Coordinates of C-alpha atoms in Angstrom, one line a residue:
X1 CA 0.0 0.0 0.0
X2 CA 1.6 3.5 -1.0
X3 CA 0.8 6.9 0.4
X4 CA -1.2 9.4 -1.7
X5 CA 0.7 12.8 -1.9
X6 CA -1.4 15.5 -3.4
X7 CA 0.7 16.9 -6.5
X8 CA 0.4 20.9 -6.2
X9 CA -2.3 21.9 -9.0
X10 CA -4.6 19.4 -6.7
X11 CA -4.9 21.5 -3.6
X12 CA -7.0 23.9 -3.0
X13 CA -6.1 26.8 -1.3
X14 CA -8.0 28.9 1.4
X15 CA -7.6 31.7 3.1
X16 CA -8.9 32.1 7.0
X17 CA -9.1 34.9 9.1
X18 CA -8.2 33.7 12.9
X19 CA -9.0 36.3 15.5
X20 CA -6.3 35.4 18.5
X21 CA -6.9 37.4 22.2
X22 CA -4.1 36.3 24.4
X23 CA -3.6 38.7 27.3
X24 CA -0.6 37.1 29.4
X25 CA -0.3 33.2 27.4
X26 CA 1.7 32.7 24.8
X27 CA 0.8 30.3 22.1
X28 CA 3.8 27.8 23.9
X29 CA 1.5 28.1 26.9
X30 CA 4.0 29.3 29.0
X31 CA 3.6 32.9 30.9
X32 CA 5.0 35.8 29.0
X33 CA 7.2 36.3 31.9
X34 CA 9.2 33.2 32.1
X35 CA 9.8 33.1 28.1
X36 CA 12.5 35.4 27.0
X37 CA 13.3 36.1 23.2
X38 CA 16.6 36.6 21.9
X39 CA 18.4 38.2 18.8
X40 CA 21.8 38.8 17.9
X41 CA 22.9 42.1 15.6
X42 CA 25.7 40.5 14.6
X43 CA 28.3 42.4 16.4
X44 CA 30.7 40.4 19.0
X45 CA 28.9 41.0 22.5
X46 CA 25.4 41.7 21.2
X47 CA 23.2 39.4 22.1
X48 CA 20.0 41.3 22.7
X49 CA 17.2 39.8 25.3
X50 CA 13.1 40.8 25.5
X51 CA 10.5 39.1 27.5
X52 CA 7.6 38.3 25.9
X53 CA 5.3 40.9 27.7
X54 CA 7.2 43.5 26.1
X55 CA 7.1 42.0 22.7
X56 CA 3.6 41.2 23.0
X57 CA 3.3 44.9 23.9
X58 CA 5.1 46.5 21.0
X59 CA 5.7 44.1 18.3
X60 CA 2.8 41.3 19.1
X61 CA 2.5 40.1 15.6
X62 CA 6.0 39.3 16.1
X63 CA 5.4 37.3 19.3
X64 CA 3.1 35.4 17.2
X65 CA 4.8 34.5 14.4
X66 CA 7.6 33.4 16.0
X67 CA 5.3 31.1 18.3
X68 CA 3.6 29.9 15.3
X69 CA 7.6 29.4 13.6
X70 CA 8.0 26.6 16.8
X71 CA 5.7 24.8 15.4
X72 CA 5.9 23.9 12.2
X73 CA 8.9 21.9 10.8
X74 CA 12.6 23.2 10.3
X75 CA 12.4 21.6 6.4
X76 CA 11.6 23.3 2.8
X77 CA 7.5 22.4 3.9
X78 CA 8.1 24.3 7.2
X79 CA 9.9 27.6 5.2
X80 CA 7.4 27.9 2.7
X81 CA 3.7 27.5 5.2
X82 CA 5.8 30.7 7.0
X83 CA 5.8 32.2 4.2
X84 CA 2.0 31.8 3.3
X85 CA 1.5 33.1 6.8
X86 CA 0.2 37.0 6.8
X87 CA -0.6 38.6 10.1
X88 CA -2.3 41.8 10.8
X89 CA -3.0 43.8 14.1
X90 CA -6.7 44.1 15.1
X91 CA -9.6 43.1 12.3
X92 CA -8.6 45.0 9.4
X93 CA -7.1 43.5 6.7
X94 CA -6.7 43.9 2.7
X95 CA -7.3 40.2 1.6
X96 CA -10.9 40.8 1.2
X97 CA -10.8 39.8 -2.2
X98 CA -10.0 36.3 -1.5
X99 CA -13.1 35.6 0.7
X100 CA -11.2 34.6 3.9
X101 CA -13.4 32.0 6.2
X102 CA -13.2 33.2 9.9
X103 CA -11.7 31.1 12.6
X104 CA -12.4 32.5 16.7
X105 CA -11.5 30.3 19.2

């Protein structure tokens, strides 16, 4: 018995609308005080550290989309559904042309 993989022309694409509220979680589920985020600029000694309740403060679609990168896969599948991702602050949006299905938990 083989697997089916669906060749790409045979998908169908949608687009969904998911309205997220979280106040002091995380995707991760941990608290936004214990988890930290860290970048480098790329000069020696400059490792830069946040906590998660000040990213979610300024940047939060950034929280999210890097909770959202720890969960899909580190392979070519994993690069390119990051890439299909698109996140906006608060409802508005300018995909209204491609009927998005909404999505509240």
């Amino acid at each position: 018995m083989s697997t089916y993989m669906a060749k790409k022309g045979e998908v169908e694409r949608k687009w969904y609308v998911i309205v997220i509220n979280c106040k002091d979680v995380v995707l991760t589920g941990k608290k936004l005080e214990q988890k930290k985020w860290y970048r480098h600029t790329g000069y020696v000694g400059h490792l830069k550290e946040t906590n998660y309740a000040t990213l979610m403060a300024t940047r939060p679609t950034k929280a999210v989309e890097l909770a959202v990168k720890g969960m899909v896969p580190s392979n070519t599948i994993g690069r390119a559904a990051m890439l299909r991702l698109r996140l906006f602050e608060g409802a508005e949006h300018n995909h209204q042309a491609q009927k998005p299905e909404a999505w509240e938990f």
